[in-house]
Tab-separated table of C-alpha atoms in Angstrom:
chain	number	residue	atom	x	y	z
A	1457	UNK	CA	-44.343	32.415	35.056
A	1458	UNK	CA	-45.606	31.097	38.405
A	1459	UNK	CA	-43.138	33.303	40.261
A	1460	UNK	CA	-44.242	36.396	38.339
A	1461	UNK	CA	-47.912	35.676	38.963
A	1462	UNK	CA	-47.121	35.132	42.639
A	1463	UNK	CA	-45.488	38.563	42.781
A	1464	UNK	CA	-48.436	40.155	40.998
A	1465	UNK	CA	-50.937	38.549	43.360
A	1466	UNK	CA	-48.929	39.515	46.434
A	1467	UNK	CA	-48.467	43.120	45.274
A	1468	UNK	CA	-52.063	43.479	44.129
A	1469	UNK	CA	-53.326	42.091	47.434
A	1470	UNK	CA	-51.128	44.511	49.354
A	1471	UNK	CA	-52.133	47.510	47.277
A	1472	UNK	CA	-55.786	46.483	47.403
A	1473	UNK	CA	-55.870	46.123	51.179
A	1474	UNK	CA	-56.085	49.879	51.903
A	1475	UNK	CA	-58.605	50.237	49.077
A	1476	UNK	CA	-60.710	47.404	50.465
A	1477	UNK	CA	-60.644	48.869	53.970
A	1478	UNK	CA	-61.419	52.302	52.515
A	1479	UNK	CA	-64.262	50.930	50.430
A	1480	UNK	CA	-65.830	49.039	53.321
A	1481	UNK	CA	-65.667	52.084	55.577
A	1482	UNK	CA	-66.882	54.340	52.754
A	1483	UNK	CA	-69.899	52.117	52.178
A	1484	UNK	CA	-70.581	51.820	55.914
A	1485	UNK	CA	-70.396	55.586	56.416
A	1486	UNK	CA	-72.162	56.428	53.160
A	1487	UNK	CA	-75.554	56.048	54.806
A	1488	UNK	CA	-74.399	58.436	57.523
A	1489	UNK	CA	-73.022	61.014	55.085
A	1490	UNK	CA	-76.033	60.998	52.768
A	1491	UNK	CA	-78.321	61.656	55.732
A	1492	UNK	CA	-76.406	64.896	56.340
A	1493	UNK	CA	-75.632	65.867	52.744
A	1494	UNK	CA	-78.076	66.808	50.025
A	1495	UNK	CA	-77.580	65.366	46.551
A	1496	UNK	CA	-76.379	68.848	45.534
A	1497	UNK	CA	-73.783	68.974	48.340
A	1498	UNK	CA	-72.600	65.501	47.403
A	1499	UNK	CA	-72.400	66.546	43.757
A	1500	UNK	CA	-70.313	69.637	44.535
A	1501	UNK	CA	-67.897	67.682	46.752
A	1502	UNK	CA	-67.435	64.702	44.440
A	1503	UNK	CA	-67.031	66.917	41.365
A	1504	UNK	CA	-64.291	68.824	43.164
A	1505	UNK	CA	-62.563	65.604	44.279
A	1506	UNK	CA	-62.598	64.381	40.679
A	1507	UNK	CA	-61.199	67.704	39.449
A	1508	UNK	CA	-58.372	67.365	41.993
A	1509	UNK	CA	-57.285	64.007	40.567
A	1510	UNK	CA	-57.472	65.325	37.001
A	1511	UNK	CA	-55.406	68.415	37.808
A	1512	UNK	CA	-52.886	66.286	39.689
A	1513	UNK	CA	-52.239	64.280	36.522
A	1514	UNK	CA	-51.331	67.504	34.740
A	1515	UNK	CA	-49.126	68.788	37.562
A	1516	UNK	CA	-47.047	65.638	37.883
A	1517	UNK	CA	-46.273	65.806	34.157
A	1518	UNK	CA	-45.649	62.078	34.024
A	1519	UNK	CA	-42.842	62.224	36.596
A	1520	UNK	CA	-44.316	59.367	38.613
A	1521	UNK	CA	-44.645	57.102	35.569
A	1522	UNK	CA	-41.122	57.954	34.432
A	1523	UNK	CA	-39.767	57.335	37.936
A	1524	UNK	CA	-41.295	53.833	38.048
A	1525	UNK	CA	-40.038	53.044	34.541
A	1526	UNK	CA	-36.430	54.257	35.038
A	1527	UNK	CA	-36.052	52.794	38.522
A	1528	UNK	CA	-35.622	49.350	36.959
A	1529	UNK	CA	-33.047	50.529	34.404
A	1530	UNK	CA	-30.301	51.018	36.980
A	1531	UNK	CA	-29.575	48.833	40.018
A	1532	UNK	CA	-27.063	51.264	41.532
A	1533	UNK	CA	-28.459	52.334	44.922
A	1534	UNK	CA	-26.987	55.832	44.913
A	1535	UNK	CA	-28.342	56.651	41.464
A	1536	UNK	CA	-31.753	55.297	42.446
A	1537	UNK	CA	-31.795	57.588	45.496
A	1538	UNK	CA	-30.895	60.539	43.298
A	1539	UNK	CA	-33.738	59.610	40.965
A	1540	UNK	CA	-36.169	59.518	43.907
A	1541	UNK	CA	-35.026	62.911	45.190
A	1542	UNK	CA	-35.365	64.466	41.756
A	1543	UNK	CA	-38.902	63.132	41.330
A	1544	UNK	CA	-40.104	64.207	44.790
A	1545	UNK	CA	-38.567	67.680	44.459
A	1546	UNK	CA	-40.217	68.266	41.090
A	1547	UNK	CA	-43.597	67.183	42.445
A	1548	UNK	CA	-43.265	69.356	45.558
A	1549	UNK	CA	-42.321	72.562	43.762
A	1550	UNK	CA	-44.896	72.300	40.987
A	1551	UNK	CA	-47.777	71.392	43.299
A	1552	UNK	CA	-46.908	74.113	45.819
A	1553	UNK	CA	-46.706	76.888	43.228
A	1554	UNK	CA	-49.961	75.873	41.562
A	1555	UNK	CA	-51.803	75.567	44.887
A	1556	UNK	CA	-50.685	79.049	45.996
A	1557	UNK	CA	-51.649	80.615	42.670
A	1558	UNK	CA	-54.986	78.807	42.799
A	1559	UNK	CA	-55.739	80.235	46.242
A	1560	UNK	CA	-55.482	83.740	44.790
A	1561	UNK	CA	-58.246	82.862	42.312
A	1562	UNK	CA	-60.317	80.517	44.474
A	1563	UNK	CA	-63.602	82.330	43.861
A	1564	UNK	CA	-63.472	82.362	40.046
A	1565	UNK	CA	-62.230	78.752	40.043
A	1566	UNK	CA	-65.208	77.702	42.152
A	1567	UNK	CA	-67.628	79.325	39.713
A	1568	UNK	CA	-65.876	77.764	36.744
A	1569	UNK	CA	-65.684	74.199	38.068
A	1570	UNK	CA	-68.762	73.953	40.294
A	1571	UNK	CA	-71.041	76.716	39.045
A	1572	UNK	CA	-70.989	77.827	42.697
A	1573	UNK	CA	-69.370	80.822	44.407
A	1574	UNK	CA	-67.574	79.230	47.366
A	1575	UNK	CA	-63.923	80.244	47.687
A	1576	UNK	CA	-63.557	78.359	50.985
A	1577	UNK	CA	-64.646	75.078	49.423
A	1578	UNK	CA	-62.215	75.666	46.560
A	1579	UNK	CA	-59.437	76.471	49.041
A	1580	UNK	CA	-59.959	73.108	50.710
A	1581	UNK	CA	-59.848	71.549	47.269
A	1582	UNK	CA	-56.488	73.187	46.559
A	1583	UNK	CA	-55.112	71.781	49.807
A	1584	UNK	CA	-56.355	68.410	48.583
A	1585	UNK	CA	-54.622	68.916	45.245
A	1586	UNK	CA	-51.294	69.613	46.952
A	1587	UNK	CA	-51.585	66.686	49.379
A	1588	UNK	CA	-52.851	64.160	46.824
A	1589	UNK	CA	-50.176	65.018	44.243
A	1590	UNK	CA	-47.288	64.656	46.665
A	1591	UNK	CA	-48.764	61.572	48.352
A	1592	UNK	CA	-48.998	59.784	44.991
A	1593	UNK	CA	-45.266	60.343	44.525
A	1594	UNK	CA	-44.580	59.091	48.055
A	1595	UNK	CA	-46.613	55.948	47.361
A	1596	UNK	CA	-44.603	55.398	44.155
A	1597	UNK	CA	-41.451	55.203	46.293
A	1598	UNK	CA	-43.008	52.389	48.296
A	1599	UNK	CA	-44.224	50.570	45.186
A	1600	UNK	CA	-40.913	50.396	43.322
A	1601	UNK	CA	-39.205	48.885	46.370
A	1602	UNK	CA	-42.230	46.625	46.952
A	1603	UNK	CA	-42.601	47.817	50.543
A	1604	UNK	CA	-45.994	46.156	50.739
A	1605	UNK	CA	-46.409	46.110	54.508
A	1606	UNK	CA	-45.529	49.786	54.848
A	1607	UNK	CA	-47.875	50.625	51.976
A	1608	UNK	CA	-50.722	48.793	53.706
A	1609	UNK	CA	-50.098	50.374	57.118
A	1610	UNK	CA	-49.795	53.855	55.646
A	1611	UNK	CA	-52.936	53.430	53.585
A	1612	UNK	CA	-54.987	52.190	56.535
A	1613	UNK	CA	-53.793	55.024	58.773
A	1614	UNK	CA	-54.792	57.482	56.045
A	1615	UNK	CA	-58.231	55.877	55.783
A	1616	UNK	CA	-58.928	55.881	59.519
A	1617	UNK	CA	-57.857	59.521	59.832
A	1618	UNK	CA	-60.010	60.429	56.826
A	1619	UNK	CA	-63.100	58.769	58.281
A	1620	UNK	CA	-62.559	60.370	61.694
A	1621	UNK	CA	-62.103	63.844	60.214
A	1622	UNK	CA	-64.969	63.520	57.740
A	1623	UNK	CA	-67.462	62.231	60.313
A	1624	UNK	CA	-66.466	65.048	62.663
A	1625	UNK	CA	-66.792	67.741	60.004
A	1626	UNK	CA	-69.851	66.470	58.146
A	1627	UNK	CA	-71.931	64.764	60.830
A	1628	UNK	CA	-70.996	66.529	64.063
A	1629	UNK	CA	-70.120	70.032	62.813
A	1630	UNK	CA	-72.506	69.924	59.814
A	1631	UNK	CA	-69.987	71.522	57.425
A	1632	UNK	CA	-71.592	69.980	54.338
A	1633	UNK	CA	-69.535	69.816	51.153
A	1634	UNK	CA	-66.689	71.774	52.760
A	1635	UNK	CA	-66.346	69.224	55.545
A	1636	UNK	CA	-66.497	66.320	53.091
A	1637	UNK	CA	-63.611	67.700	50.996
A	1638	UNK	CA	-61.468	68.813	53.955
A	1639	UNK	CA	-61.985	65.496	55.716
A	1640	UNK	CA	-60.862	63.568	52.644
A	1641	UNK	CA	-57.600	65.454	52.135
A	1642	UNK	CA	-56.681	66.843	55.541
A	1643	UNK	CA	-55.739	63.317	56.572
A	1644	UNK	CA	-53.699	62.854	53.396
A	1645	UNK	CA	-51.608	65.908	54.263
A	1646	UNK	CA	-50.826	64.465	57.706
A	1647	UNK	CA	-49.845	61.051	56.272
A	1648	UNK	CA	-47.701	62.723	53.610
A	1649	UNK	CA	-45.680	64.587	56.235
A	1650	UNK	CA	-45.151	61.321	58.099
A	1651	UNK	CA	-43.852	59.560	54.977
A	1652	UNK	CA	-41.503	62.443	54.231
A	1653	UNK	CA	-39.990	62.095	57.702
A	1654	UNK	CA	-39.666	58.296	57.464
A	1655	UNK	CA	-38.081	58.403	53.999
A	1656	UNK	CA	-36.154	61.642	54.293
A	1657	UNK	CA	-33.141	60.073	52.537
A	1658	UNK	CA	-35.303	59.667	49.406
A	1659	UNK	CA	-37.007	63.061	49.610
A	1660	UNK	CA	-35.542	66.384	48.560
A	1661	UNK	CA	-36.797	69.965	48.728
A	1662	UNK	CA	-33.910	71.397	46.763
A	1663	UNK	CA	-34.678	72.658	43.254
A	1664	UNK	CA	-34.757	69.514	41.076
A	1665	UNK	CA	-31.866	68.739	38.747
A	1666	UNK	CA	-31.495	66.444	35.744
A	1667	UNK	CA	-35.196	66.171	35.032
A	1668	UNK	CA	-34.878	66.214	31.232
A	1669	UNK	CA	-34.896	62.433	30.779
A	1670	UNK	CA	-37.818	62.016	33.167
A	1671	UNK	CA	-39.845	64.733	31.489
A	1672	UNK	CA	-38.989	63.432	28.025
A	1673	UNK	CA	-40.462	60.050	28.955
A	1674	UNK	CA	-43.264	61.245	31.212
A	1675	UNK	CA	-44.356	64.357	29.332
A	1676	UNK	CA	-45.890	62.539	26.364
A	1677	UNK	CA	-47.917	60.362	28.752
A	1678	UNK	CA	-49.668	63.370	30.271
A	1679	UNK	CA	-52.054	64.220	27.393
A	1680	UNK	CA	-53.078	60.565	27.198
A	1681	UNK	CA	-53.510	60.136	30.959
A	1682	UNK	CA	-55.290	63.466	31.256
A	1683	UNK	CA	-57.594	62.735	28.338
A	1684	UNK	CA	-58.399	59.289	29.751
A	1685	UNK	CA	-59.239	60.648	33.197
A	1686	UNK	CA	-60.975	63.670	31.674
A	1687	UNK	CA	-63.807	61.278	30.900
A	1688	UNK	CA	-64.573	61.258	34.631
A	1689	UNK	CA	-64.509	65.056	34.728
A	1690	UNK	CA	-66.406	65.788	31.525
A	1691	UNK	CA	-69.432	63.645	32.349
A	1692	UNK	CA	-69.861	65.088	35.853
A	1693	UNK	CA	-69.280	68.646	34.676
A	1694	UNK	CA	-71.755	68.180	31.839
A	1695	UNK	CA	-74.339	66.783	34.237
A	1696	UNK	CA	-73.693	69.625	36.680
A	1697	UNK	CA	-74.303	72.307	34.061
A	1698	UNK	CA	-77.026	70.602	31.997
A	1699	UNK	CA	-79.004	68.604	34.584
A	1700	UNK	CA	-78.063	70.345	37.831
A	1701	UNK	CA	-76.098	69.515	40.971
A	1702	UNK	CA	-78.652	66.891	42.059
A	1703	UNK	CA	-78.062	64.806	38.920
A	1704	UNK	CA	-74.300	65.163	39.356
A	1705	UNK	CA	-74.692	64.000	42.952
A	1706	UNK	CA	-76.660	60.894	41.950
A	1707	UNK	CA	-74.101	60.043	39.291
A	1708	UNK	CA	-71.274	60.499	41.829
A	1709	UNK	CA	-73.157	58.208	44.212
A	1710	UNK	CA	-73.303	55.552	41.478
A	1711	UNK	CA	-69.557	55.922	41.019
A	1712	UNK	CA	-69.042	55.505	44.761
A	1713	UNK	CA	-71.085	52.294	44.711
A	1714	UNK	CA	-68.860	50.997	41.915
A	1715	UNK	CA	-66.211	50.635	44.602
A	1716	UNK	CA	-65.984	46.869	44.178
A	1717	UNK	CA	-64.704	47.387	40.638
A	1718	UNK	CA	-62.604	50.425	41.485
A	1719	UNK	CA	-60.758	48.514	44.213
A	1720	UNK	CA	-59.753	45.804	41.751
A	1721	UNK	CA	-58.679	48.319	39.110
A	1722	UNK	CA	-56.655	50.489	41.495
A	1723	UNK	CA	-54.905	47.503	43.027
A	1724	UNK	CA	-54.073	46.287	39.538
A	1725	UNK	CA	-52.973	49.796	38.522
A	1726	UNK	CA	-50.521	49.965	41.435
A	1727	UNK	CA	-49.112	46.434	41.118
A	1728	UNK	CA	-49.024	45.859	37.367
A	1729	UNK	CA	-46.522	48.432	35.930
A	1730	UNK	CA	-43.601	47.596	38.268
A	1731	UNK	CA	-44.014	43.882	37.525
A	1732	UNK	CA	-44.606	44.390	33.791
A	1733	UNK	CA	-41.464	46.484	33.396
A	1734	UNK	CA	-39.289	44.267	35.602
A	1735	UNK	CA	-39.580	41.192	33.328
A	1736	UNK	CA	-36.520	41.231	31.072
A	1737	UNK	CA	-37.262	38.254	28.810
A	1738	UNK	CA	-39.492	39.468	25.964
A	1739	UNK	CA	-41.212	36.138	25.288
A	1740	UNK	CA	-41.958	35.602	28.955
A	1741	UNK	CA	-43.307	39.150	29.256
A	1742	UNK	CA	-45.595	38.647	26.258
A	1743	UNK	CA	-47.070	35.477	27.743
A	1744	UNK	CA	-47.514	37.226	31.094
A	1745	UNK	CA	-49.339	40.169	29.492
A	1746	UNK	CA	-51.719	37.815	27.685
A	1747	UNK	CA	-52.457	35.645	30.713
A	1748	UNK	CA	-52.998	38.604	33.032
A	1749	UNK	CA	-55.377	40.238	30.546
A	1750	UNK	CA	-57.575	37.139	30.398
A	1751	UNK	CA	-57.647	36.799	34.186
A	1752	UNK	CA	-58.438	40.495	34.581
A	1753	UNK	CA	-61.394	40.336	32.170
A	1754	UNK	CA	-62.817	37.252	33.893
A	1755	UNK	CA	-62.534	38.625	37.434
A	1756	UNK	CA	-63.739	42.167	36.788
A	1757	UNK	CA	-66.425	40.829	34.441
A	1758	UNK	CA	-67.937	38.786	37.277
A	1759	UNK	CA	-67.914	41.852	39.506
A	1760	UNK	CA	-69.613	44.035	36.866
A	1761	UNK	CA	-72.182	41.295	36.307
A	1762	UNK	CA	-72.917	41.285	40.032
A	1763	UNK	CA	-73.285	45.068	40.144
A	1764	UNK	CA	-75.718	44.894	37.228
A	1765	UNK	CA	-77.860	42.231	38.871
A	1766	UNK	CA	-78.084	43.520	42.449
A	1767	UNK	CA	-77.304	47.242	42.123
A	1768	UNK	CA	-80.841	48.334	43.037
A	1769	UNK	CA	-80.687	46.574	46.391
A	1770	UNK	CA	-77.217	47.963	47.088
A	1771	UNK	CA	-78.400	51.551	46.588
A	1772	UNK	CA	-81.280	51.166	49.017
A	1773	UNK	CA	-79.129	49.348	51.544
A	1774	UNK	CA	-76.541	52.123	51.635
A	1775	UNK	CA	-78.722	55.210	51.882
A	1776	UNK	CA	-82.059	56.034	53.460
A	1777	UNK	CA	-82.297	59.246	51.416
A	1778	UNK	CA	-84.756	58.545	48.554
A	1779	UNK	CA	-83.246	61.310	46.426
A	1780	UNK	CA	-80.228	59.042	45.858
A	1781	UNK	CA	-82.261	55.990	44.732
A	1782	UNK	CA	-82.192	56.875	40.986
A	1783	UNK	CA	-78.400	56.378	41.127
A	1784	UNK	CA	-79.006	52.712	40.309
A	1785	UNK	CA	-79.802	53.700	36.711
A	1786	UNK	CA	-76.159	54.587	36.054
A	1787	UNK	CA	-74.521	52.044	38.360
A	1788	UNK	CA	-73.930	49.141	35.904
A	1789	UNK	CA	-72.515	51.458	33.250
A	1790	UNK	CA	-70.147	53.256	35.594
A	1791	UNK	CA	-68.896	49.904	36.929
A	1792	UNK	CA	-68.304	48.647	33.385
A	1793	UNK	CA	-66.465	51.861	32.529
A	1794	UNK	CA	-64.022	51.353	35.401
A	1795	UNK	CA	-63.442	47.754	34.334
A	1796	UNK	CA	-62.625	48.893	30.792
A	1797	UNK	CA	-60.161	51.398	32.211
A	1798	UNK	CA	-58.098	48.480	33.512
A	1799	UNK	CA	-57.663	47.216	29.943
A	1800	UNK	CA	-56.353	50.640	29.002
A	1801	UNK	CA	-53.660	50.175	31.669
A	1802	UNK	CA	-52.527	46.913	30.076
A	1803	UNK	CA	-52.067	48.522	26.677
A	1804	UNK	CA	-50.367	51.584	28.140
A	1805	UNK	CA	-47.702	49.332	29.666
A	1806	UNK	CA	-47.143	47.800	26.223
A	1807	UNK	CA	-46.177	51.243	24.927
A	1808	UNK	CA	-44.261	52.028	28.105
A	1809	UNK	CA	-42.217	48.845	27.765
A	1810	UNK	CA	-41.094	50.018	24.339
A	1811	UNK	CA	-40.523	53.544	25.758
A	1812	UNK	CA	-42.879	54.921	23.110
A	1813	UNK	CA	-45.488	57.004	24.906
A	1814	UNK	CA	-46.638	59.288	22.086
A	1815	UNK	CA	-49.190	56.810	20.723
A	1816	UNK	CA	-51.387	56.899	23.805
A	1817	UNK	CA	-52.631	60.400	23.105
A	1818	UNK	CA	-54.495	59.798	19.808
A	1819	UNK	CA	-56.374	56.903	21.406
A	1820	UNK	CA	-57.470	58.881	24.445
A	1821	UNK	CA	-58.420	61.923	22.370
A	1822	UNK	CA	-60.601	59.701	20.183
A	1823	UNK	CA	-62.268	58.364	23.328
A	1824	UNK	CA	-62.785	61.852	24.712
A	1825	UNK	CA	-64.420	63.025	21.480
A	1826	UNK	CA	-66.739	59.988	21.501
A	1827	UNK	CA	-67.554	60.674	25.156
A	1828	UNK	CA	-68.613	64.263	24.439
A	1829	UNK	CA	-70.729	63.258	21.440
A	1830	UNK	CA	-72.473	60.511	23.394
A	1831	UNK	CA	-73.052	62.777	26.392
A	1832	UNK	CA	-74.769	65.388	24.250
A	1833	UNK	CA	-76.794	62.681	22.494
A	1834	UNK	CA	-77.762	60.438	25.415
A	1835	UNK	CA	-78.002	62.502	28.615
A	1836	UNK	CA	-81.111	64.352	27.464
A	1837	UNK	CA	-83.299	61.260	26.909
A	1838	UNK	CA	-81.585	58.881	29.374
A	1839	UNK	CA	-80.309	61.123	32.161
A	1840	UNK	CA	-77.458	59.805	34.294
A	1841	UNK	CA	-77.696	56.377	32.613
A	1842	UNK	CA	-76.814	58.138	29.353
A	1843	UNK	CA	-73.684	59.561	30.987
A	1844	UNK	CA	-72.674	56.052	32.079
A	1845	UNK	CA	-73.205	54.649	28.582
A	1846	UNK	CA	-71.121	57.502	27.161
A	1847	UNK	CA	-68.298	56.605	29.566
A	1848	UNK	CA	-68.319	52.973	28.425
A	1849	UNK	CA	-68.432	53.918	24.749
A	1850	UNK	CA	-65.429	56.172	25.204
A	1851	UNK	CA	-63.337	53.491	26.914
A	1852	UNK	CA	-64.203	50.928	24.238
A	1853	UNK	CA	-62.871	53.337	21.618
A	1854	UNK	CA	-59.710	54.018	23.644
A	1855	UNK	CA	-58.978	50.301	24.051
A	1856	UNK	CA	-59.562	49.597	20.352
A	1857	UNK	CA	-57.468	52.497	19.033
A	1858	UNK	CA	-54.703	51.944	21.574
A	1859	UNK	CA	-54.452	48.297	20.587
A	1860	UNK	CA	-54.140	49.197	16.907
A	1861	UNK	CA	-51.451	51.794	17.631
A	1862	UNK	CA	-49.321	49.677	19.996
A	1863	UNK	CA	-49.524	46.145	18.625
A	1864	UNK	CA	-46.398	46.640	16.480
A	1865	UNK	CA	-44.340	47.892	19.456
A	1866	UNK	CA	-44.516	44.695	21.473
A	1867	UNK	CA	-46.380	41.628	20.252
A	1868	UNK	CA	-48.687	40.167	22.892
A	1869	UNK	CA	-50.442	36.879	22.017
A	1870	UNK	CA	-53.781	37.843	23.557
A	1871	UNK	CA	-56.062	34.851	24.136
A	1872	UNK	CA	-58.849	36.111	21.895
A	1873	UNK	CA	-60.972	32.964	22.096
A	1874	UNK	CA	-61.017	33.041	25.873
A	1875	UNK	CA	-61.605	36.785	25.991
A	1876	UNK	CA	-64.603	36.559	23.666
A	1877	UNK	CA	-66.025	33.606	25.589
A	1878	UNK	CA	-65.761	35.529	28.870
A	1879	UNK	CA	-67.509	38.580	27.423
A	1880	UNK	CA	-70.331	36.518	25.905
A	1881	UNK	CA	-70.972	34.427	29.035
A	1882	UNK	CA	-70.984	37.380	31.412
A	1883	UNK	CA	-73.005	39.639	29.084
A	1884	UNK	CA	-75.697	36.977	28.687
A	1885	UNK	CA	-75.898	36.483	32.450
A	1886	UNK	CA	-75.959	40.200	33.290
A	1887	UNK	CA	-78.283	41.437	30.553
A	1888	UNK	CA	-80.493	38.349	30.653
A	1889	UNK	CA	-80.909	38.503	34.404
A	1890	UNK	CA	-81.670	42.215	34.309
A	1891	UNK	CA	-84.362	41.779	31.665
A	1892	UNK	CA	-85.984	38.561	32.862
A	1893	UNK	CA	-85.739	38.428	36.654
A	1894	UNK	CA	-87.815	40.420	39.189
A	1895	UNK	CA	-86.490	43.874	40.040
A	1896	UNK	CA	-87.846	44.112	43.604
A	1897	UNK	CA	-88.240	42.063	46.756
A	1898	UNK	CA	-86.524	39.048	48.252
A	1899	UNK	CA	-87.471	36.815	45.334
A	1900	UNK	CA	-85.748	39.122	42.874
A	1901	UNK	CA	-82.596	39.427	45.002
A	1902	UNK	CA	-82.249	35.687	45.648
A	1903	UNK	CA	-82.866	34.711	42.025
A	1904	UNK	CA	-80.249	37.220	40.848
A	1905	UNK	CA	-77.692	36.047	43.397
A	1906	UNK	CA	-78.266	32.467	42.256
A	1907	UNK	CA	-77.671	33.501	38.656
A	1908	UNK	CA	-74.486	35.320	39.656
A	1909	UNK	CA	-73.242	32.211	41.459
A	1910	UNK	CA	-73.440	30.365	38.139
A	1911	UNK	CA	-70.878	32.688	36.521
A	1912	UNK	CA	-67.634	30.977	37.703
A	1913	UNK	CA	-68.652	27.426	36.681
A	1914	UNK	CA	-69.917	28.716	33.340
A	1915	UNK	CA	-66.562	30.403	32.707
A	1916	UNK	CA	-64.852	27.093	33.422
A	1917	UNK	CA	-67.277	25.299	31.092
A	1918	UNK	CA	-66.515	27.863	28.366
A	1919	UNK	CA	-62.768	27.207	28.820
A	1920	UNK	CA	-62.080	30.793	29.849
A	1921	UNK	CA	-60.187	29.174	32.674
A	1922	UNK	CA	-59.375	25.496	33.052
A	1923	UNK	CA	-59.482	23.321	36.194
A	1924	UNK	CA	-55.710	22.852	35.890
A	1925	UNK	CA	-55.178	26.617	35.899
A	1926	UNK	CA	-57.404	26.974	38.958
A	1927	UNK	CA	-55.346	24.360	40.784
A	1928	UNK	CA	-52.152	26.161	39.788
A	1929	UNK	CA	-53.616	29.467	40.970
A	1930	UNK	CA	-54.456	27.939	44.346
A	1931	UNK	CA	-50.859	26.714	44.679
A	1932	UNK	CA	-49.533	30.170	43.767
A	1933	UNK	CA	-51.813	31.867	46.299
A	1934	UNK	CA	-50.794	29.391	48.995
A	1935	UNK	CA	-47.124	30.154	48.340
A	1936	UNK	CA	-47.625	33.940	48.113
């Protein structure tokens, strides 16, 4: 178990490093961007970036997930290379065809997605779709071989290029939303070409062959993955059309400030499936799943608690544009939504381990339906906070339904007592501090930080984690 946890920590740290660097630079430059972008411009750009990720899920058709899963079924090097070439070729052809067709209809697509007639902005978005889709497949190649150092270097290069291009386009050339989108994905296209050259033995541009097994496994995951991520598209689109681009921009700003949670979730998302599928012993895997779930809830719970307590100060520290200040209303809910998404990943790997991917879809559809109902009900009276609450409600439903549908596939002895104790402790701290402590000034900030500092010892007192486990974790980290 210690060796597996060491691998998970090492992989998560590696995959988080680019995200951490990206997040720090994003937060540092956010003040600069928001001084040159209106809330409407920011809303248009972020809505398009979210639509790119959603569409990419559909285009890949689960090939990436199937590639990661089947890589560990066969240790023969030649067959693994053939698998990699098949997956990259499929991704290249599908993304290229869709991007070219999309360019022919860029104007109507812009009106449909953004309620704005800007074919150029949509064209930049289609370039982003092509680059992001293929880069995700290239990153999967690095993940299955646990090329952590290369992953980190590549990610940091991508980030630095992105910042340089975006600052040039948005701040110096004043290209607004167009510059923001092109800056984000122009760099990705450059990095993608570099990875293709470096790993040309694993990349193929020939028409893909023998994709049936990959599509049979990956295809059923697409509706579930798409429905789960659609939550991030539906709320922003609903805000865009019902409350206007300014509201969508404030909500997107809240999502950007949830970076501390997103970094943890994305690092976990990259590191967890390869490790989860590589454990052969069923009993050992079950114990690992349970232990990792408890640790995940405790760590991300502390982060969400912190966002809830000091979110107002973070918003004002990271922008001098008062039109973005109301973003703090949605910030705690968006952060909690991202944390809940990580629990969805745990349960998805349970189904993936059993190679039964059809049960994910009913859970995510149920969550999507709940999301729409809550959006219509809550956004009117609560604004962007209502959209955040709707996101959380949807993920709670997905987690609950997914657990019920997958628990007979692979029995995981979840540590329910510890999980409940963590939720209660952190909810009391976050909600209690928000209701009882000052909401402005140095006194409010310091008192809330002091309350947040009490979270780790209280979790130990509640036996969510024991002193012995902390000592073991320190030994594992030292050896990693």
